[in-house]
Coordinates of C-alpha atoms and ligand atoms in Angstrom, one line a residue:
M1 CA 44.4 11.1 9.0
S2 CA 45.0 11.1 5.5
S3 CA 42.7 12.9 2.8
T4 CA 41.8 12.3 -0.6
L5 CA 40.0 14.4 -2.8
I6 CA 37.8 12.7 -5.5
T7 CA 37.6 14.9 -8.9
G8 CA 36.2 14.5 -12.0
I9 CA 32.7 13.8 -10.8
A10 CA 29.8 14.4 -13.6
E11 CA 27.5 14.0 -10.8
L12 CA 27.4 13.6 -7.3
V13 CA 24.2 12.3 -5.4
T14 CA 24.7 13.7 -2.2
N15 CA 21.1 12.8 -0.6
D16 CA 21.4 16.3 1.2
P17 CA 17.7 16.5 2.7
D18 CA 18.1 20.4 2.5
A19 CA 18.8 20.6 -1.3
D20 CA 16.1 21.5 -3.9
D21 CA 16.0 18.2 -5.7
L22 CA 15.4 14.7 -4.0
L23 CA 19.1 13.3 -4.8
G24 CA 20.9 16.7 -3.6
A25 CA 22.8 16.2 -7.0
I26 CA 26.1 18.4 -7.5
A27 CA 27.3 18.7 -11.2
D28 CA 31.2 19.0 -11.7
A29 CA 31.7 17.8 -8.4
A30 CA 34.5 17.0 -6.2
L31 CA 34.6 15.3 -3.0
V32 CA 36.9 14.9 0.1
V33 CA 37.3 11.9 2.1
E34 CA 39.2 12.0 5.5
G35 CA 39.8 8.8 7.2
A36 CA 36.6 7.2 7.0
K37 CA 34.4 10.0 6.6
V38 CA 33.2 12.6 3.9
A39 CA 35.2 15.8 4.8
W40 CA 33.8 18.0 1.8
V41 CA 31.4 17.9 -1.1
G42 CA 31.0 20.8 -3.4
R43 CA 31.8 22.0 -7.1
A44 CA 35.3 21.1 -8.5
I45 CA 36.1 24.5 -8.9
D46 CA 35.8 25.3 -5.2
A47 CA 37.6 22.3 -3.8
P48 CA 40.0 22.1 -1.3
E49 CA 43.3 20.5 -1.5
A50 CA 43.9 17.1 -0.4
D51 CA 47.1 14.7 0.5
E52 CA 46.2 12.6 -2.5
R53 CA 43.9 13.1 -5.6
L54 CA 41.7 10.7 -7.8
D55 CA 40.3 11.6 -11.2
V56 CA 36.9 9.2 -11.7
G57 CA 36.8 10.5 -15.3
G58 CA 33.4 12.2 -15.5
R59 CA 31.6 9.6 -14.1
A60 CA 28.8 9.4 -11.3
V61 CA 29.2 9.3 -7.7
L62 CA 26.6 7.7 -5.5
P63 CA 26.4 7.0 -1.8
G64 CA 26.7 2.9 -1.5
F65 CA 23.3 1.2 -1.5
V66 CA 22.0 0.1 1.9
D67 CA 20.2 -3.4 1.2
S68 CA 18.0 -3.4 4.8
H69 CA 16.3 -6.5 3.7
S70 CA 18.3 -9.8 3.0
H71 CA 18.4 -13.5 4.1
L72 CA 21.8 -14.5 3.5
V73 CA 22.4 -17.5 5.9
F74 CA 21.5 -20.5 4.4
A75 CA 22.9 -23.6 2.3
G76 CA 21.5 -25.3 -0.9
D77 CA 19.9 -23.4 -3.6
R78 CA 16.2 -24.0 -4.9
A79 CA 16.8 -23.5 -8.6
A80 CA 14.4 -26.8 -9.3
E81 CA 11.6 -24.6 -7.3
F82 CA 12.0 -21.6 -9.3
A83 CA 12.1 -23.8 -12.6
A84 CA 8.9 -25.4 -11.7
R85 CA 7.7 -22.0 -10.7
M86 CA 8.4 -20.8 -14.2
A87 CA 6.7 -23.6 -15.8
G88 CA 3.4 -22.9 -14.2
E89 CA 3.4 -23.6 -10.1
S90 CA 2.9 -20.4 -7.8
Y91 CA 4.9 -19.4 -5.0
A92 CA 3.5 -20.1 -1.5
A93 CA 6.9 -20.2 0.7
G94 CA 6.4 -23.6 1.5
G95 CA 10.3 -24.2 -0.1
I96 CA 11.6 -22.5 3.2
R97 CA 11.5 -25.9 4.9
T98 CA 13.6 -27.3 2.3
T99 CA 16.3 -24.4 2.9
V100 CA 16.0 -25.3 6.8
A101 CA 16.7 -28.7 6.2
A102 CA 19.7 -27.7 4.3
T103 CA 21.1 -25.2 6.7
R104 CA 20.7 -27.2 9.6
A105 CA 22.9 -29.9 7.7
A106 CA 25.8 -27.1 7.4
T107 CA 28.7 -26.7 9.0
D108 CA 29.4 -23.2 10.6
E109 CA 32.3 -22.8 8.2
Q110 CA 29.7 -23.6 5.0
L111 CA 27.7 -21.0 6.1
T112 CA 30.0 -18.7 7.0
S113 CA 32.0 -18.8 3.4
H114 CA 28.4 -18.8 1.8
V115 CA 27.5 -15.5 3.1
A116 CA 30.9 -14.3 2.7
R117 CA 30.6 -14.9 -1.2
L118 CA 27.2 -13.6 -1.1
V119 CA 28.2 -10.3 0.6
A120 CA 31.0 -9.8 -2.0
E121 CA 28.7 -10.1 -4.7
M122 CA 26.2 -7.6 -3.2
R123 CA 29.8 -5.4 -2.7
R124 CA 30.6 -5.6 -6.4
Q125 CA 27.3 -3.9 -7.4
G126 CA 27.5 -1.0 -5.0
T127 CA 26.1 -2.5 -1.7
T128 CA 28.3 -0.9 1.5
T129 CA 25.7 -1.6 4.1
V130 CA 23.4 -4.8 4.5
E131 CA 20.9 -6.2 6.7
I132 CA 21.2 -10.0 7.4
K133 CA 18.2 -12.0 8.5
S134 CA 18.2 -15.7 10.3
G135 CA 15.0 -17.5 9.8
Y136 CA 16.4 -21.0 8.0
G137 CA 17.5 -22.6 11.2
L138 CA 14.0 -22.8 13.3
S139 CA 15.8 -24.5 16.1
T140 CA 17.5 -22.6 19.2
H141 CA 21.0 -23.7 18.1
D142 CA 20.4 -22.9 14.4
E143 CA 19.1 -19.5 14.6
A144 CA 21.6 -18.9 17.3
R145 CA 24.5 -19.8 14.9
S146 CA 22.7 -18.0 11.8
L147 CA 23.0 -15.1 13.7
A148 CA 26.5 -15.3 14.8
V149 CA 27.6 -16.2 11.2
A150 CA 25.5 -13.0 10.0
R151 CA 27.2 -10.8 13.0
Q152 CA 30.6 -11.4 11.1
F153 CA 29.9 -9.5 8.3
T154 CA 27.2 -6.5 9.5
E155 CA 26.2 -5.0 12.7
E156 CA 22.3 -5.4 11.2
T157 CA 21.3 -8.5 12.1
T158 CA 17.7 -9.7 12.5
F159 CA 16.2 -12.6 14.3
L160 CA 13.6 -14.6 12.2
G161 CA 12.6 -17.7 14.1
A162 CA 9.1 -16.8 13.2
H163 CA 9.8 -17.4 9.5
V164 CA 7.5 -20.2 9.3
V165 CA 6.5 -23.1 11.8
P166 CA 9.0 -25.7 11.2
A167 CA 8.1 -29.1 10.5
D168 CA 9.2 -30.4 13.4
H169 CA 6.5 -28.2 15.3
A170 CA 3.8 -28.6 12.8
D171 CA 1.3 -30.1 15.0
D172 CA 2.1 -27.4 17.6
P173 CA 2.4 -23.8 16.3
A174 CA 1.5 -22.3 19.6
A175 CA 4.6 -24.3 21.2
Y176 CA 6.5 -22.9 18.5
V177 CA 5.8 -19.3 19.4
D178 CA 6.5 -19.9 22.8
L179 CA 9.8 -21.8 21.7
V180 CA 10.7 -18.3 19.9
T181 CA 9.8 -16.0 22.4
G182 CA 11.7 -17.8 25.0
P183 CA 14.8 -20.0 24.9
M184 CA 15.5 -19.4 21.0
L185 CA 15.0 -15.3 22.0
D186 CA 17.6 -16.1 24.6
A187 CA 20.0 -17.6 22.7
A188 CA 19.5 -15.3 19.6
A189 CA 19.1 -11.6 21.2
P190 CA 22.9 -11.4 21.9
Y191 CA 23.7 -11.5 18.4
A192 CA 20.8 -9.7 17.0
R193 CA 20.0 -5.9 16.6
W194 CA 16.3 -6.7 15.0
I195 CA 13.2 -9.1 15.3
D196 CA 11.2 -9.7 12.6
V197 CA 7.8 -12.1 11.8
F198 CA 6.5 -13.4 8.5
C199 CA 3.1 -12.2 9.1
E200 CA 1.3 -13.9 6.4
R201 CA -1.7 -16.8 5.8
G202 CA 0.5 -19.9 6.2
A203 CA 3.0 -18.2 8.6
F204 CA 2.1 -16.2 11.3
D205 CA -1.1 -14.5 12.4
G206 CA -1.4 -10.7 13.7
D207 CA -1.6 -11.9 17.1
Q208 CA 1.4 -14.0 16.9
A209 CA 3.1 -11.3 15.4
R210 CA 2.3 -8.8 18.0
T211 CA 3.5 -11.6 20.7
V212 CA 6.9 -12.1 18.9
L213 CA 7.5 -8.1 18.7
A214 CA 6.4 -7.7 22.3
A215 CA 8.9 -10.5 23.5
G216 CA 11.9 -9.2 21.2
A217 CA 11.3 -5.7 22.6
A218 CA 11.7 -6.7 25.9
K219 CA 15.0 -8.1 25.3
G220 CA 16.0 -4.7 23.6
L221 CA 15.8 -6.1 19.8
R222 CA 13.8 -3.5 17.6
G223 CA 11.0 -4.9 15.4
R224 CA 10.2 -5.0 11.7
L225 CA 7.9 -7.2 9.7
H226 CA 7.3 -9.4 6.5
A227 CA 3.8 -8.0 5.7
N228 CA 1.1 -8.4 2.9
Q229 CA 3.2 -10.3 0.5
L230 CA 1.1 -12.9 -0.6
G231 CA -2.2 -11.4 0.3
P232 CA -4.2 -8.5 2.6
G233 CA -3.5 -9.0 5.9
P234 CA -3.1 -7.2 9.2
G235 CA 0.7 -6.8 9.3
V236 CA 1.1 -3.5 7.5
R237 CA -1.5 -2.0 10.3
L238 CA 0.0 -3.8 13.0
A239 CA 3.8 -2.5 11.7
A240 CA 2.2 1.3 11.8
E241 CA 0.2 0.8 15.1
L242 CA 3.5 -0.5 16.9
G243 CA 5.5 2.7 15.3
L244 CA 7.9 0.2 13.8
T245 CA 10.5 1.8 11.8
A246 CA 10.0 -0.4 8.5
V247 CA 7.5 -3.3 7.1
D248 CA 8.7 -5.1 3.9
H249 CA 7.1 -6.2 0.8
C250 CA 3.8 -4.2 1.3
T251 CA 2.4 -5.6 -2.2
Y252 CA -1.2 -6.3 -1.4
L253 CA -2.3 -2.9 0.2
E254 CA -5.8 -1.7 1.1
D255 CA -6.6 2.0 1.5
A256 CA -6.4 2.0 5.5
D257 CA -3.2 0.2 4.8
V258 CA -1.8 3.2 2.8
D259 CA -3.1 5.5 5.4
A260 CA -1.9 4.1 8.3
L261 CA 2.0 3.9 6.9
R262 CA 1.6 7.5 6.0
D263 CA 0.4 8.3 9.3
S264 CA 3.0 6.5 11.2
G265 CA 6.0 7.3 9.0
T266 CA 6.7 3.6 9.0
I267 CA 8.5 3.1 5.7
A268 CA 7.0 0.6 3.0
T269 CA 10.2 -1.6 2.0
L270 CA 9.6 -2.6 -1.7
L271 CA 11.4 -5.8 -2.8
P272 CA 10.5 -5.9 -6.7
G273 CA 13.1 -9.1 -7.0
V274 CA 10.6 -10.9 -5.4
E275 CA 7.9 -10.0 -7.8
F276 CA 10.2 -10.6 -10.7
S277 CA 11.3 -14.0 -9.5
T278 CA 7.9 -15.1 -8.5
R279 CA 5.9 -13.5 -11.6
Q280 CA 3.5 -11.9 -8.8
P281 CA 2.3 -8.5 -9.1
Y282 CA 4.3 -5.6 -8.1
P283 CA 3.4 -3.4 -5.6
D284 CA 2.2 0.3 -6.6
A285 CA 5.2 2.5 -5.3
R286 CA 3.6 5.2 -7.0
R287 CA 0.2 4.9 -5.0
L288 CA 2.4 4.9 -1.7
L289 CA 4.6 7.7 -2.7
D290 CA 1.7 10.2 -4.0
A291 CA -0.1 9.3 -0.4
G292 CA 2.9 10.6 0.9
V293 CA 4.5 7.3 2.3
R294 CA 8.0 6.7 2.2
V295 CA 9.7 4.0 0.1
A296 CA 12.7 1.9 0.5
I297 CA 14.1 -0.6 -1.9
A298 CA 15.8 -3.6 -0.8
S299 CA 17.1 -6.9 -2.6
D300 CA 15.2 -9.6 0.1
C301 CA 18.0 -11.9 -1.5
N302 CA 17.1 -15.5 -0.4
P303 CA 17.2 -18.7 -1.8
G304 CA 13.6 -19.1 -2.6
S305 CA 11.3 -16.1 -3.4
C306 CA 14.1 -13.7 -4.9
F307 CA 17.8 -15.2 -5.5
T308 CA 19.3 -11.9 -6.8
S309 CA 22.1 -9.9 -4.5
S310 CA 21.6 -6.9 -7.2
L311 CA 20.3 -3.5 -6.2
P312 CA 21.0 -2.2 -9.4
L313 CA 18.6 -4.9 -11.0
C314 CA 15.8 -4.0 -8.1
V315 CA 16.3 0.0 -8.7
A316 CA 15.5 -0.9 -12.6
L317 CA 12.5 -2.8 -11.6
A318 CA 11.4 -0.2 -9.3
V319 CA 11.6 2.3 -12.1
R320 CA 10.4 0.2 -15.3
E321 CA 7.8 -1.8 -13.1
M322 CA 6.5 0.0 -9.9
G323 CA 6.0 3.6 -11.4
M324 CA 9.0 5.4 -9.5
T325 CA 11.6 7.5 -11.3
P326 CA 15.2 7.1 -11.2
A327 CA 15.9 9.6 -8.9
E328 CA 13.2 8.0 -6.4
A329 CA 14.4 4.7 -6.7
V330 CA 18.1 5.4 -6.2
H331 CA 17.0 7.5 -3.4
A332 CA 14.9 4.5 -2.0
A333 CA 17.8 2.0 -2.3
T334 CA 20.1 4.5 -0.6
A335 CA 18.9 7.3 2.2
T336 CA 15.8 5.5 2.8
G337 CA 17.3 2.3 3.2
A338 CA 19.5 3.5 5.5
R339 CA 16.5 5.3 7.6
A340 CA 14.9 1.9 7.3
L341 CA 17.7 0.7 9.4
D342 CA 17.6 3.6 11.9
R343 CA 21.3 4.4 10.5
D344 CA 21.7 8.1 9.9
D345 CA 25.7 7.6 9.3
V346 CA 25.3 6.2 6.0
G347 CA 23.0 6.3 2.7
A348 CA 24.2 10.1 1.6
L349 CA 27.2 11.8 1.2
T350 CA 27.2 15.0 3.1
V351 CA 29.8 15.9 5.7
G352 CA 30.3 13.7 8.3
K353 CA 28.9 10.7 6.5
R354 CA 30.5 7.6 6.3
A355 CA 32.9 7.4 3.1
D356 CA 30.7 4.7 1.5
L357 CA 30.3 5.1 -2.1
M358 CA 30.3 3.6 -5.6
V359 CA 31.7 5.2 -9.1
L360 CA 29.5 4.3 -11.7
D361 CA 30.8 3.8 -15.2
A362 CA 28.1 6.1 -16.4
P363 CA 27.7 10.1 -16.2
S364 CA 24.5 9.8 -14.0
H365 CA 22.4 8.0 -11.8
V366 CA 19.9 7.7 -14.4
H367 CA 22.1 5.0 -15.9
L368 CA 20.9 2.5 -13.5
A369 CA 17.7 2.4 -14.9
Y370 CA 18.1 3.1 -18.3
R371 CA 21.0 0.4 -18.9
P372 CA 19.2 -2.7 -16.9
G373 CA 21.9 -5.8 -16.6
V374 CA 24.9 -3.6 -17.5
P375 CA 27.3 -4.0 -14.6
L376 CA 27.8 -0.2 -14.0
V377 CA 29.8 -0.3 -10.7
Q378 CA 33.1 0.4 -11.4
Q379 CA 34.7 1.2 -7.9
V380 CA 33.3 0.7 -4.4
W381 CA 34.7 2.5 -1.4
Q382 CA 33.9 1.5 2.0
G383 CA 34.9 3.2 5.4
G384 CA 36.8 6.0 3.2
R385 CA 38.9 3.2 1.2
P386 CA 38.5 1.6 -2.1
V387 CA 37.8 -2.0 -1.7
Ligands
NIG401 O1 11.2 -12.5 2.3 N1 8.6 -14.0 2.7 C1 9.6 -14.8 3.7 N2 10.6 -14.8 3.2 C2 11.3 -14.8 2.0 C3 11.1 -16.1 1.5 C4 11.8 -17.0 2.0 C5 12.1 -18.2 0.9 O2 11.0 -18.8 0.3 O3 12.9 -19.0 1.2 C6 10.9 -13.6 1.7 O4 10.5 -13.5 0.4
FE402 FE1 12.6 -11.8 3.0

């Protein structure tokens, strides 16, 4: 197995949980990659020899971003809806049905090449692990093929048949829940690791979410939820009660929701690109962190509420609009993103982790928030190789 010594690292973010600081940052550092994994990290003066050597010239090296929430399998776009919103319309998720129609009409090849383009776009911005949901098929055939497409790009696939009730079931939502928990789940489960529900007024209520998650669990799928995005609701407390790994959005929280998250250890995944793109109030990350809740940051890349694939943008928004420090936001988009997917092999650069990393054209992680909108990701490595 060949090894590479990376030197010239002004700041190495390891996310070592045993370090004194949150990011386990090492100044004037080096890192050895052997095969697909990290074999050594430390001060450059202590570095061992390796087969090859790469000098990154005084730049920062961070773990690749772990984007734990995206909806990349879709066709068409909703630029007109976005423009209308910027002219004063409000976001109500009704546009999901527009994307469902376009997605059903697309071929497998069209869906696959579109996902490939978005995954490449993410990778150029430092994302090395991505979760991808279905949710724009909403028929047995279209949900299963959406997940089969997603599976070509990631192991972190999520069945979101319970995104909204599609137009063809508008008269009988109960029958749609039966479809989701029956034939649709049977067809989707072989391609999915997770099951998700949009638990929100106008989508699915708490009882329906509980039913869908239970059906998924019986098929071996782990649960996660979209909750409390557009207003207060039962989703966050349900996620905590069920001990889910993560609950996503968390924009409208009551004190009882925050307490439930803290007590359960369920991660609150915040998606600041959504509030940026819908002009809604940002979730209060500071309140959550100060209460002892674990917070992840993800993109939610989708054609409706947030069409950005950029975690650097989301980190900058989290810092500038949600009260997080640069270190907290970077940790949330790497280490806690990994925890939000129950992954312990990514999100950190300590010995034995996957060598998934980014080299920033900047001397420290702070620049991700300090220089918003600037393409700072200079190099990305996945599984021990530059990509
Ligand atoms: O996570 N909230 C529900 N689903 C997506 C938006 C979907 C859409 O508008 O197309 C979200 O924001
Ligand atoms: Fe989402």
